[in-house]
Amino acid sequence: MTRSIMVLDTTLRDGEQVPGAKLNMHQKVEFARQLQRLNVDIIEAGFPASSLGDFQAVQEIARTVGDRVSITALARAVKSDIDSVYESIKLAQQPFIHIVLGTSNIHVEKKFNRSRDAVMQMGVDAVKYARTLLPQVQYSTEDASRSDFDYLWRTIEAVVKAGATIINVPDTVGYAVPEEFGELIRNINERLKNLDDRVILSVHCHNDLGLATANTLAAIKNGAQKVECTINGLGERAGNTSLEEVVMGLKVRENYFGCSTAINTKELLRTSRLLTHLTGLDVQVNKAITGENAFAHSSGIHQDGLLKDKNVYEIMSPEEIGGESMELILTARSGRHAFRNAVEKLGFAAGEGDDFESLFQKFLALADAKKEVYDHDVFELVSGHRTLDQSNSRLYELASFQVIANSLSPTATVQLRRGQETVAGSAIGDGPIDALYTAICSLTDMKVELKDYKINSLSRGKEAIGRVTIRIEHEGRIYCGRALDTDIIKASGLALLGGINAALLDSSEPHMG
Ligand code: KIV
Ligand code: ZN
């Protein structure tokens, strides 16, 4: 008998704190749907007190997938945050409130400037209040791995007595090392079992020393029943524990850990790719489990061994994480059924009626132009269609462009469409892309600082992928855009427009103070 480990995915909360990883409401719901297919136990959908946009996104996620997966959202230990969480998740079938409050000296003294007892009392009061709203409350002892153990335990004891049903022990700054963290969890687990054995012990690790997966697995070995992770390890600074690494670690080494999760591992690759696509943040090629090279064998000796028997150099198969079967090559003759199947295989909802039909017509136009349509093309098509169709009148489309490259005065002439309106203009620049970007920025009237720009070829097909990271001047917010096209100038222009559109969508989502 294996011990079941609950998996909470916090990509939409901790992961979304990454600069440039901001998703709009539609993208968040799309991703939450995929998390539900992945069969995570819990989705942490956001931090609703941070903005009205976040509140509404959490509410929409609870409404859309909350009947099949447990939903939580984050609150500081204050009544107004707890109210926001409750109001946003209450429609879900198994909602719970997640409260966070620091326990390390540095948090207690520097962040709150109060006595330890006063901070602990804030936590107790918050839990008592949250319990008047919902029967399940998670309490996170922020910066637990750098906390004095006696105070940490006194806090845990006090909040459990106040009604906390899940205790989450975070390694907030990625300071822990596996043996020490495992020991901490073993100590807490032993005491918690005596105090109240119904309370669930959970961990949440960050990857500042590259140890988040190792620390999480050490915690599981020492009694943790629930883990908090993100897809692709997205998250603050060096990120959070990568969900795919922990899940496959437990699966491949079940003989060592004696634990399992309910995750449908065949959905791992799809989920990872969907996130890359939605955020524009690539996975490093040699990333465990989901990196492009994770199953590539290049050395002759390895290839020879693999041909004799896969187990010689493979501890898991790409099929187990949903690889291989993923690649789709469609043509203009692929019918509606094949196209719907392709869209759904990539993790998107294909839609019904007119919505699906307009998507299918776009696919036919693309297939006419490109002849062979790969899964990355379908990704671009569907997500572009969704974002534009939802908010058509607010977002820019590239209607046409002409760029002249020369050594004297590179020039770009651009026409943009926004709803019914069309605007056109020209600019010169230091080079063709500079001219194009200057023209686009002046037409959209956006004060944009270009933080990063990349153009790469894709391994298959003849496309180029353009990626930009921009900062909106004065506001300081960061946005990413990415686009695919056979023309590198167009891919560059579309990527910039993607970033600008992301900023426009964000600014039109209301923010609370
Ligand atoms: O890193 C952290 O401590 C957190 C808590 C909110 C769990 O993200
Ligand atoms: Zn965190």
Short mmCIF file of C-alpha atoms and ligand atoms in Angstrom, two decimals:
data_model
loop_
_atom_site.label_atom_id
_atom_site.label_comp_id
_atom_site.label_asym_id
_atom_site.label_seq_id
_atom_site.Cartn_x
_atom_site.Cartn_y
_atom_site.Cartn_z
CA MET A 1 0.00 0.00 0.00
CA THR A 2 1.38 3.39 -0.96
CA ARG A 3 0.74 6.57 1.03
CA SER A 4 -1.27 9.16 -0.98
CA ILE A 5 0.30 12.59 -1.34
CA MET A 6 -1.98 15.54 -2.09
CA VAL A 7 -0.74 17.96 -4.74
CA LEU A 8 -1.59 21.66 -4.58
CA ASP A 9 -0.67 23.62 -7.69
CA THR A 10 0.18 27.26 -7.00
CA THR A 11 1.22 28.28 -10.53
CA LEU A 12 -1.65 30.76 -10.63
CA ARG A 13 -0.63 32.36 -7.33
CA ASP A 14 3.09 31.96 -6.51
CA GLY A 15 3.98 31.32 -10.17
CA GLU A 16 2.13 34.35 -11.35
CA GLN A 17 4.21 36.61 -9.09
CA VAL A 18 7.05 36.27 -11.64
CA PRO A 19 7.63 39.50 -13.57
CA GLY A 20 6.10 39.14 -17.02
CA ALA A 21 4.15 35.97 -16.16
CA LYS A 22 0.90 37.84 -15.64
CA LEU A 23 -2.04 36.09 -17.27
CA ASN A 24 -5.38 37.59 -18.10
CA MET A 25 -8.58 36.09 -16.73
CA HIS A 26 -9.29 34.02 -19.81
CA GLN A 27 -5.77 32.54 -19.78
CA LYS A 28 -6.04 31.72 -16.08
CA VAL A 29 -9.28 29.84 -16.60
CA GLU A 30 -7.77 27.99 -19.58
CA PHE A 31 -4.84 26.95 -17.43
CA ALA A 32 -7.07 25.96 -14.50
CA ARG A 33 -9.01 23.68 -16.86
CA GLN A 34 -5.77 21.98 -17.80
CA LEU A 35 -4.81 21.61 -14.12
CA GLN A 36 -8.12 19.88 -13.60
CA ARG A 37 -7.29 17.47 -16.47
CA LEU A 38 -3.91 16.91 -14.85
CA ASN A 39 -5.95 15.90 -11.80
CA VAL A 40 -4.28 18.09 -9.18
CA ASP A 41 -6.01 17.84 -5.81
CA ILE A 42 -6.05 21.58 -5.15
CA ILE A 43 -5.63 24.73 -7.24
CA GLU A 44 -4.38 27.84 -5.47
CA ALA A 45 -6.07 30.27 -7.82
CA GLY A 46 -4.63 33.61 -6.73
CA PHE A 47 -4.37 36.33 -4.10
CA PRO A 48 -7.79 37.98 -4.39
CA ALA A 49 -7.07 40.94 -2.09
CA SER A 50 -4.27 42.10 -4.38
CA SER A 51 -6.52 43.41 -7.16
CA LEU A 52 -10.09 43.27 -8.34
CA GLY A 53 -8.80 41.51 -11.47
CA ASP A 54 -7.27 38.75 -9.35
CA PHE A 55 -10.45 38.51 -7.26
CA GLN A 56 -12.56 38.07 -10.39
CA ALA A 57 -10.16 35.50 -11.87
CA VAL A 58 -10.26 33.40 -8.68
CA GLN A 59 -14.04 33.64 -8.68
CA GLU A 60 -14.22 32.54 -12.32
CA ILE A 61 -11.89 29.60 -11.69
CA ALA A 62 -13.98 28.51 -8.69
CA ARG A 63 -17.09 28.74 -10.86
CA THR A 64 -15.55 26.88 -13.84
CA VAL A 65 -13.62 23.99 -12.29
CA GLY A 66 -14.54 24.23 -8.59
CA ASP A 67 -17.02 21.37 -8.88
CA ARG A 68 -14.22 18.90 -9.68
CA VAL A 69 -11.16 20.20 -7.86
CA SER A 70 -10.63 21.84 -4.49
CA ILE A 71 -9.95 25.60 -4.73
CA THR A 72 -8.04 27.85 -2.37
CA ALA A 73 -6.62 31.37 -2.47
CA LEU A 74 -4.18 33.31 -0.33
CA ALA A 75 -4.93 35.76 2.49
CA ARG A 76 -2.68 37.64 4.88
CA ALA A 77 -3.78 37.30 8.49
CA VAL A 78 -6.23 40.18 8.22
CA LYS A 79 -10.00 40.10 8.10
CA SER A 80 -10.36 41.96 4.77
CA ASP A 81 -8.04 39.50 2.96
CA ILE A 82 -9.89 36.52 4.46
CA ASP A 83 -13.21 38.02 3.36
CA SER A 84 -11.87 38.45 -0.20
CA VAL A 85 -10.76 34.82 -0.30
CA TYR A 86 -14.06 33.59 1.04
CA GLU A 87 -16.13 35.68 -1.39
CA SER A 88 -14.04 34.56 -4.37
CA ILE A 89 -13.94 30.80 -3.67
CA LYS A 90 -17.25 30.12 -1.94
CA LEU A 91 -18.88 28.76 -5.12
CA ALA A 92 -16.41 25.87 -5.28
CA GLN A 93 -17.47 22.56 -3.77
CA GLN A 94 -14.44 22.10 -1.53
CA PRO A 95 -13.03 25.55 -0.93
CA PHE A 96 -10.55 26.40 1.80
CA ILE A 97 -8.91 29.58 3.02
CA HIS A 98 -5.12 29.85 3.02
CA ILE A 99 -3.66 32.22 5.61
CA VAL A 100 0.03 33.18 5.67
CA LEU A 101 1.96 34.80 8.52
CA GLY A 102 5.69 34.81 9.22
CA THR A 103 7.31 32.96 12.11
CA SER A 104 11.02 33.77 11.70
CA ASN A 105 12.61 36.48 13.85
CA ILE A 106 13.29 38.57 10.81
CA HIS A 107 9.61 38.50 9.84
CA VAL A 108 8.32 39.08 13.35
CA GLU A 109 10.73 41.91 14.13
CA LYS A 110 11.34 43.58 10.79
CA LYS A 111 8.07 43.02 8.96
CA PHE A 112 5.61 43.42 11.81
CA ASN A 113 7.67 45.21 14.47
CA ARG A 114 5.60 43.46 17.14
CA SER A 115 6.31 40.94 19.90
CA ARG A 116 6.23 37.23 19.01
CA ASP A 117 3.14 36.71 21.14
CA ALA A 118 1.34 39.57 19.41
CA VAL A 119 2.14 38.13 15.96
CA MET A 120 1.01 34.68 17.07
CA GLN A 121 -2.24 36.18 18.33
CA MET A 122 -2.83 37.76 14.91
CA GLY A 123 -2.55 34.26 13.41
CA VAL A 124 -4.90 32.73 15.98
CA ASP A 125 -7.49 35.47 15.47
CA ALA A 126 -7.25 35.08 11.69
CA VAL A 127 -7.80 31.31 11.86
CA LYS A 128 -10.73 31.69 14.28
CA TYR A 129 -12.33 34.20 11.94
CA ALA A 130 -11.70 32.06 8.82
CA ARG A 131 -13.28 29.06 10.56
CA THR A 132 -16.51 31.03 10.98
CA LEU A 133 -16.64 31.10 7.16
CA LEU A 134 -15.37 27.67 6.06
CA PRO A 135 -14.60 24.33 7.74
CA GLN A 136 -11.14 23.98 6.13
CA VAL A 137 -8.36 26.49 6.83
CA GLN A 138 -4.70 26.21 5.87
CA TYR A 139 -2.11 28.12 7.91
CA SER A 140 1.35 28.82 6.44
CA THR A 141 4.17 29.62 8.84
CA GLU A 142 6.08 31.81 6.38
CA ASP A 143 9.88 31.48 6.50
CA ALA A 144 9.49 28.37 8.69
CA SER A 145 12.91 26.97 7.73
CA ARG A 146 14.63 30.02 9.30
CA SER A 147 12.40 30.13 12.37
CA ASP A 148 13.26 29.30 15.95
CA PHE A 149 11.77 25.80 16.40
CA ASP A 150 10.14 26.48 19.79
CA TYR A 151 8.30 29.52 18.49
CA LEU A 152 7.41 27.74 15.26
CA TRP A 153 5.90 24.84 17.17
CA ARG A 154 4.10 27.11 19.68
CA THR A 155 2.53 28.90 16.67
CA ILE A 156 1.49 25.64 15.02
CA GLU A 157 -0.02 24.40 18.29
CA ALA A 158 -1.92 27.65 18.82
CA VAL A 159 -3.36 27.84 15.29
CA VAL A 160 -4.37 24.17 15.29
CA LYS A 161 -6.20 24.74 18.59
CA ALA A 162 -7.83 27.78 16.93
CA GLY A 163 -9.11 25.54 14.11
CA ALA A 164 -6.45 25.27 11.35
CA THR A 165 -6.92 21.98 9.49
CA ILE A 166 -3.80 22.11 7.29
CA ILE A 167 -0.36 23.27 8.45
CA ASN A 168 1.89 24.35 5.61
CA VAL A 169 5.62 24.66 6.32
CA PRO A 170 7.30 26.91 3.75
CA ASP A 171 10.95 27.23 2.91
CA THR A 172 10.14 30.73 1.72
CA VAL A 173 13.63 31.83 0.72
CA GLY A 174 14.97 28.46 -0.47
CA TYR A 175 17.41 28.24 2.46
CA ALA A 176 16.78 24.65 3.56
CA VAL A 177 18.83 21.58 2.68
CA PRO A 178 17.18 18.15 2.36
CA GLU A 179 18.44 16.39 5.49
CA GLU A 180 17.74 19.34 7.75
CA PHE A 181 14.33 20.07 6.18
CA GLY A 182 13.37 16.38 6.41
CA GLU A 183 14.30 16.47 10.11
CA LEU A 184 12.19 19.58 10.67
CA ILE A 185 9.18 17.92 9.04
CA ARG A 186 9.71 14.71 11.04
CA ASN A 187 9.72 16.70 14.29
CA ILE A 188 6.62 18.65 13.39
CA ASN A 189 4.85 15.53 12.14
CA GLU A 190 5.48 13.58 15.36
CA ARG A 191 4.15 16.42 17.51
CA LEU A 192 1.23 17.11 15.19
CA LYS A 193 0.13 13.47 15.33
CA ASN A 194 -0.09 13.74 19.12
CA LEU A 195 -1.85 17.08 19.01
CA ASP A 196 -4.47 16.24 16.38
CA ASP A 197 -3.90 13.49 13.84
CA ARG A 198 -6.57 14.84 11.48
CA VAL A 199 -4.44 17.90 10.66
CA ILE A 200 -2.70 17.64 7.28
CA LEU A 201 1.01 18.49 7.15
CA SER A 202 2.07 20.28 3.98
CA VAL A 203 5.29 21.78 2.56
CA HIS A 204 6.07 24.61 0.16
CA CYS A 205 9.66 25.03 -1.06
CA HIS A 206 11.52 27.60 -3.13
CA ASN A 207 14.43 26.85 -5.39
CA ASP A 208 17.06 29.48 -4.56
CA LEU A 209 19.75 26.83 -4.04
CA GLY A 210 18.32 24.47 -6.65
CA LEU A 211 17.06 22.19 -3.85
CA ALA A 212 13.30 22.68 -3.93
CA THR A 213 12.51 19.23 -5.37
CA ALA A 214 15.03 17.50 -3.08
CA ASN A 215 13.65 19.32 -0.03
CA THR A 216 10.05 18.48 -0.95
CA LEU A 217 10.89 14.81 -1.45
CA ALA A 218 12.79 14.74 1.85
CA ALA A 219 9.72 16.22 3.53
CA ILE A 220 7.49 13.53 2.00
CA LYS A 221 9.87 10.82 3.21
CA ASN A 222 9.54 12.32 6.69
CA GLY A 223 5.77 12.45 6.84
CA ALA A 224 4.48 15.40 4.76
CA GLN A 225 1.08 14.51 3.28
CA LYS A 226 0.64 17.43 0.94
CA VAL A 227 3.04 19.32 -1.35
CA GLU A 228 2.77 22.71 -2.99
CA CYS A 229 4.31 23.00 -6.45
CA THR A 230 4.16 24.87 -9.71
CA ILE A 231 4.34 23.73 -13.30
CA ASN A 232 7.80 24.32 -14.80
CA GLY A 233 8.92 25.34 -11.31
CA LEU A 234 7.61 28.85 -12.00
CA GLY A 235 7.62 31.18 -9.01
CA GLU A 236 9.28 33.99 -7.09
CA ARG A 237 13.01 34.40 -7.84
CA ALA A 238 14.43 30.93 -8.70
CA GLY A 239 10.92 29.53 -8.51
CA ASN A 240 8.97 26.92 -6.58
CA THR A 241 9.19 23.16 -6.44
CA SER A 242 8.48 21.78 -9.89
CA LEU A 243 5.31 19.68 -9.84
CA GLU A 244 6.45 17.42 -12.65
CA GLU A 245 9.74 16.60 -10.90
CA VAL A 246 8.13 15.67 -7.58
CA VAL A 247 5.35 13.66 -9.18
CA MET A 248 7.72 11.70 -11.44
CA GLY A 249 10.23 11.33 -8.58
CA LEU A 250 7.53 9.62 -6.52
CA LYS A 251 6.37 7.52 -9.46
CA VAL A 252 9.77 6.35 -10.70
CA ARG A 253 11.09 5.77 -7.15
CA GLU A 254 7.93 4.39 -5.60
CA ASN A 255 10.06 1.54 -4.26
CA TYR A 256 11.96 4.11 -2.15
CA PHE A 257 9.26 6.61 -1.16
CA GLY A 258 6.26 4.26 -0.93
CA CYS A 259 4.06 7.18 -1.96
CA SER A 260 1.90 8.08 -4.93
CA THR A 261 -0.15 11.00 -6.23
CA ALA A 262 -3.40 11.16 -8.19
CA ILE A 263 -1.72 13.16 -10.99
CA ASN A 264 -2.45 11.98 -14.53
CA THR A 265 1.19 12.04 -15.62
CA LYS A 266 0.23 11.78 -19.30
CA GLU A 267 -0.96 15.39 -19.01
CA LEU A 268 2.37 16.73 -17.66
CA LEU A 269 3.98 17.74 -20.93
CA ARG A 270 0.80 19.30 -22.25
CA THR A 271 0.40 21.36 -19.07
CA SER A 272 4.01 22.50 -19.21
CA ARG A 273 3.70 23.56 -22.85
CA LEU A 274 0.44 25.35 -22.27
CA LEU A 275 2.04 27.37 -19.49
CA THR A 276 5.06 28.21 -21.63
CA HIS A 277 2.77 29.33 -24.30
CA LEU A 278 0.52 31.43 -22.06
CA THR A 279 3.34 33.15 -20.17
CA GLY A 280 5.95 33.30 -22.94
CA LEU A 281 8.50 31.94 -20.43
CA ASP A 282 10.47 29.07 -21.92
CA VAL A 283 11.56 25.93 -20.12
CA GLN A 284 15.32 25.39 -20.18
CA VAL A 285 16.13 22.68 -22.73
CA ASN A 286 17.76 20.36 -20.17
CA LYS A 287 15.01 20.80 -17.53
CA ALA A 288 14.14 17.47 -15.91
CA ILE A 289 10.95 15.84 -17.22
CA THR A 290 9.66 18.62 -19.49
CA GLY A 291 12.77 20.15 -21.13
CA GLU A 292 13.15 19.62 -24.86
CA ASN A 293 16.20 17.40 -24.31
CA ALA A 294 14.83 15.47 -21.31
CA PHE A 295 14.40 12.35 -23.44
CA ALA A 296 16.93 13.08 -26.20
CA HIS A 297 19.90 10.76 -26.41
CA SER A 298 22.74 12.05 -28.53
CA SER A 299 25.80 10.00 -27.64
CA GLY A 300 26.46 7.04 -29.90
CA ILE A 301 27.02 4.71 -26.95
CA HIS A 302 23.67 5.67 -25.45
CA GLN A 303 21.84 5.35 -28.75
CA ASP A 304 23.33 1.94 -29.28
CA GLY A 305 22.30 0.84 -25.78
CA LEU A 306 18.77 2.20 -26.23
CA LEU A 307 18.30 0.34 -29.48
CA LYS A 308 19.13 -2.88 -27.65
CA ASP A 309 16.81 -2.15 -24.74
CA LYS A 310 15.18 1.16 -23.72
CA ASN A 311 15.77 0.46 -20.04
CA VAL A 312 19.53 0.67 -20.57
CA TYR A 313 19.40 4.48 -20.46
CA GLU A 314 15.76 5.38 -19.72
CA ILE A 315 14.27 5.41 -16.21
CA MET A 316 10.89 6.56 -17.55
CA SER A 317 9.39 6.81 -21.00
CA PRO A 318 8.29 9.99 -22.79
CA GLU A 319 4.86 8.35 -23.19
CA GLU A 320 4.43 8.38 -19.39
CA ILE A 321 4.48 12.18 -19.35
CA GLY A 322 2.43 12.52 -22.53
CA GLY A 323 5.30 12.83 -25.00
CA GLU A 324 5.50 11.24 -28.43
CA SER A 325 1.77 11.06 -29.01
CA MET A 326 1.69 14.85 -28.80
CA GLU A 327 3.02 15.87 -32.20
CA LEU A 328 0.22 16.75 -34.55
CA ILE A 329 0.57 17.48 -38.22
CA LEU A 330 -2.63 18.78 -39.74
CA THR A 331 -3.35 19.93 -43.28
CA ALA A 332 -6.18 21.82 -44.96
CA ARG A 333 -7.85 18.46 -45.54
CA SER A 334 -7.98 17.62 -41.82
CA GLY A 335 -11.64 17.93 -40.98
CA ARG A 336 -13.39 19.53 -38.04
CA HIS A 337 -13.15 16.39 -35.97
CA ALA A 338 -9.36 16.09 -36.36
CA PHE A 339 -8.91 19.78 -35.66
CA ARG A 340 -11.11 19.69 -32.53
CA ASN A 341 -9.17 16.68 -31.34
CA ALA A 342 -5.87 18.51 -31.93
CA VAL A 343 -7.03 21.59 -30.02
CA GLU A 344 -8.24 19.53 -27.08
CA LYS A 345 -5.09 17.43 -27.03
CA LEU A 346 -3.10 20.61 -26.53
CA GLY A 347 -5.11 21.42 -23.45
CA PHE A 348 -7.52 24.02 -24.84
CA ALA A 349 -11.29 23.95 -24.87
CA ALA A 350 -12.28 23.88 -28.55
CA GLY A 351 -15.57 25.73 -27.93
CA GLU A 352 -18.92 25.09 -29.58
CA GLY A 353 -21.08 26.53 -32.36
CA ASP A 354 -19.90 29.84 -33.88
CA ASP A 355 -16.92 30.01 -31.55
CA PHE A 356 -15.54 26.71 -32.81
CA GLU A 357 -16.47 27.50 -36.42
CA SER A 358 -14.57 30.80 -36.47
CA LEU A 359 -11.55 29.02 -34.98
CA PHE A 360 -11.80 26.32 -37.63
CA GLN A 361 -11.95 28.91 -40.42
CA LYS A 362 -8.75 30.49 -39.07
CA PHE A 363 -7.16 27.05 -39.06
CA LEU A 364 -8.13 26.50 -42.70
CA ALA A 365 -6.60 29.85 -43.69
CA LEU A 366 -3.40 28.92 -41.86
CA ALA A 367 -3.31 25.44 -43.37
CA ASP A 368 -3.75 26.94 -46.85
CA ALA A 369 -0.81 29.24 -46.26
CA LYS A 370 1.47 26.78 -44.50
CA LYS A 371 0.43 23.38 -45.89
CA GLU A 372 1.55 21.56 -42.71
CA VAL A 373 0.25 22.76 -39.36
CA TYR A 374 2.16 21.60 -36.26
CA ASP A 375 1.08 21.59 -32.66
CA HIS A 376 2.93 24.87 -31.95
CA ASP A 377 0.91 26.49 -34.77
CA VAL A 378 -2.32 25.25 -33.19
CA PHE A 379 -1.16 26.65 -29.84
CA GLU A 380 -0.61 30.09 -31.39
CA LEU A 381 -3.84 29.99 -33.33
CA VAL A 382 -6.10 29.06 -30.44
CA SER A 383 -4.64 31.36 -27.83
CA GLY A 384 -4.46 34.30 -30.23
CA HIS A 385 -8.07 33.67 -31.25
CA ARG A 386 -9.25 33.53 -27.65
CA THR A 387 -7.52 36.69 -26.50
CA LEU A 388 -8.49 38.71 -29.52
CA ASP A 389 -12.08 37.52 -29.73
CA GLN A 390 -12.68 38.21 -26.07
CA SER A 391 -11.54 41.78 -26.07
CA ASN A 392 -11.43 42.65 -29.73
CA SER A 393 -12.08 46.33 -29.47
CA ARG A 394 -9.31 46.96 -26.94
CA LEU A 395 -6.45 45.11 -28.60
CA TYR A 396 -4.24 45.85 -31.58
CA GLU A 397 -3.80 43.67 -34.64
CA LEU A 398 -1.06 44.06 -37.20
CA ALA A 399 -3.00 44.88 -40.39
CA SER A 400 0.02 45.39 -42.67
CA PHE A 401 3.62 46.54 -42.62
CA GLN A 402 6.54 47.37 -44.85
CA VAL A 403 10.07 47.49 -43.54
CA ILE A 404 13.06 48.72 -45.52
CA ALA A 405 16.50 47.69 -44.32
CA ASN A 406 19.50 49.71 -45.50
CA SER A 407 22.60 51.28 -44.01
CA LEU A 408 21.35 54.89 -44.31
CA SER A 409 17.86 55.12 -42.85
CA PRO A 410 15.96 51.91 -42.13
CA THR A 411 12.25 52.70 -42.30
CA ALA A 412 9.04 50.98 -41.24
CA THR A 413 5.48 51.77 -42.28
CA VAL A 414 2.83 50.08 -40.18
CA GLN A 415 -0.93 49.81 -40.21
CA LEU A 416 -2.67 48.63 -37.01
CA ARG A 417 -6.28 47.71 -36.44
CA ARG A 418 -8.10 48.15 -33.17
CA GLY A 419 -11.78 47.18 -33.31
CA GLN A 420 -13.24 49.22 -36.20
CA GLU A 421 -10.42 51.76 -36.15
CA THR A 422 -7.27 51.61 -38.34
CA VAL A 423 -4.18 53.70 -37.70
CA ALA A 424 -1.06 54.01 -39.86
CA GLY A 425 2.32 55.65 -39.55
CA SER A 426 6.02 55.44 -40.38
CA ALA A 427 9.25 55.71 -38.45
CA ILE A 428 12.94 55.46 -39.05
CA GLY A 429 15.30 53.65 -36.69
CA ASP A 430 18.83 52.38 -36.10
CA GLY A 431 17.87 49.17 -37.89
CA PRO A 432 14.73 47.56 -39.36
CA ILE A 433 13.42 46.18 -36.05
CA ASP A 434 14.09 49.46 -34.26
CA ALA A 435 12.15 51.30 -37.00
CA LEU A 436 9.27 48.78 -36.75
CA TYR A 437 9.13 49.02 -32.96
CA THR A 438 9.28 52.82 -33.00
CA ALA A 439 6.38 52.92 -35.46
CA ILE A 440 4.27 50.46 -33.43
CA CYS A 441 4.92 52.23 -30.12
CA SER A 442 4.02 55.64 -31.50
CA LEU A 443 0.81 54.30 -33.09
CA THR A 444 -0.29 52.61 -29.87
CA ASP A 445 0.78 55.63 -27.83
CA MET A 446 2.54 53.37 -25.36
CA LYS A 447 5.72 54.45 -23.57
CA VAL A 448 7.50 51.13 -23.73
CA GLU A 449 11.01 50.20 -22.66
CA LEU A 450 12.26 47.10 -24.47
CA LYS A 451 13.92 44.93 -21.79
CA ASP A 452 14.61 41.90 -23.95
CA TYR A 453 14.17 40.86 -27.55
CA LYS A 454 14.94 37.48 -29.08
CA ILE A 455 14.31 35.87 -32.41
CA ASN A 456 14.92 32.13 -32.82
CA SER A 457 14.18 29.51 -35.39
CA LEU A 458 11.95 26.61 -34.46
CA SER A 459 13.33 23.14 -34.80
CA ARG A 460 10.54 22.04 -37.12
CA GLY A 461 8.97 23.95 -40.01
CA LYS A 462 10.33 27.22 -41.30
CA GLU A 463 9.03 29.53 -38.61
CA ALA A 464 10.79 32.04 -36.45
CA ILE A 465 9.67 32.71 -32.92
CA GLY A 466 9.94 36.28 -31.66
CA ARG A 467 9.93 37.04 -27.96
CA VAL A 468 9.93 40.39 -26.22
CA THR A 469 9.87 41.56 -22.64
CA ILE A 470 8.71 45.12 -22.19
CA ARG A 471 8.37 47.50 -19.29
CA ILE A 472 5.65 50.09 -19.39
CA GLU A 473 7.33 53.34 -18.43
CA HIS A 474 6.03 55.13 -15.28
CA GLU A 475 3.99 52.08 -14.23
CA GLY A 476 7.04 49.79 -14.04
CA ARG A 477 5.02 46.71 -14.97
CA ILE A 478 6.66 43.99 -17.06
CA TYR A 479 4.91 42.10 -19.87
CA CYS A 480 5.99 39.38 -22.29
CA GLY A 481 4.88 38.80 -25.82
CA ARG A 482 5.74 36.03 -28.20
CA ALA A 483 4.73 35.24 -31.75
CA LEU A 484 5.44 32.80 -34.49
CA ASP A 485 5.71 33.50 -38.17
CA THR A 486 7.66 32.42 -41.22
CA ASP A 487 8.75 36.07 -41.57
CA ILE A 488 11.16 37.17 -38.84
CA ILE A 489 10.17 40.84 -39.13
CA LYS A 490 6.50 39.95 -38.71
CA ALA A 491 7.23 37.59 -35.79
CA SER A 492 9.11 40.48 -34.13
CA GLY A 493 6.27 42.95 -34.70
CA LEU A 494 3.61 40.52 -33.52
CA ALA A 495 5.62 39.70 -30.38
CA LEU A 496 5.80 43.40 -29.47
CA LEU A 497 2.07 43.78 -30.09
CA GLY A 498 1.49 40.71 -27.90
CA GLY A 499 3.32 42.45 -25.04
CA ILE A 500 1.43 45.70 -25.61
CA ASN A 501 -1.90 43.86 -25.75
CA ALA A 502 -1.05 42.06 -22.49
CA ALA A 503 -0.44 45.47 -20.90
CA LEU A 504 -3.72 46.82 -22.28
CA LEU A 505 -5.65 43.81 -21.00
CA ASP A 506 -4.05 44.19 -17.60
CA SER A 507 -4.77 47.91 -17.36
CA SER A 508 -8.39 47.33 -18.30
CA GLU A 509 -8.74 44.79 -15.47
CA PRO A 510 -9.61 46.87 -12.43
CA HIS A 511 -6.98 47.05 -9.65
CA MET A 512 -7.72 47.50 -5.98
CA GLY A 513 -5.38 49.59 -3.80
O1 KIV B 1 6.87 31.12 -0.04
C1 KIV B 1 5.98 31.24 0.82
O2 KIV B 1 6.22 31.27 2.03
C2 KIV B 1 4.61 31.36 0.34
C3 KIV B 1 3.51 31.21 1.35
C4 KIV B 1 2.35 32.08 1.01
C5 KIV B 1 3.12 29.77 1.45
O3 KIV B 1 4.39 31.48 -0.84
ZN ZN B 2 6.10 30.74 -2.04
#
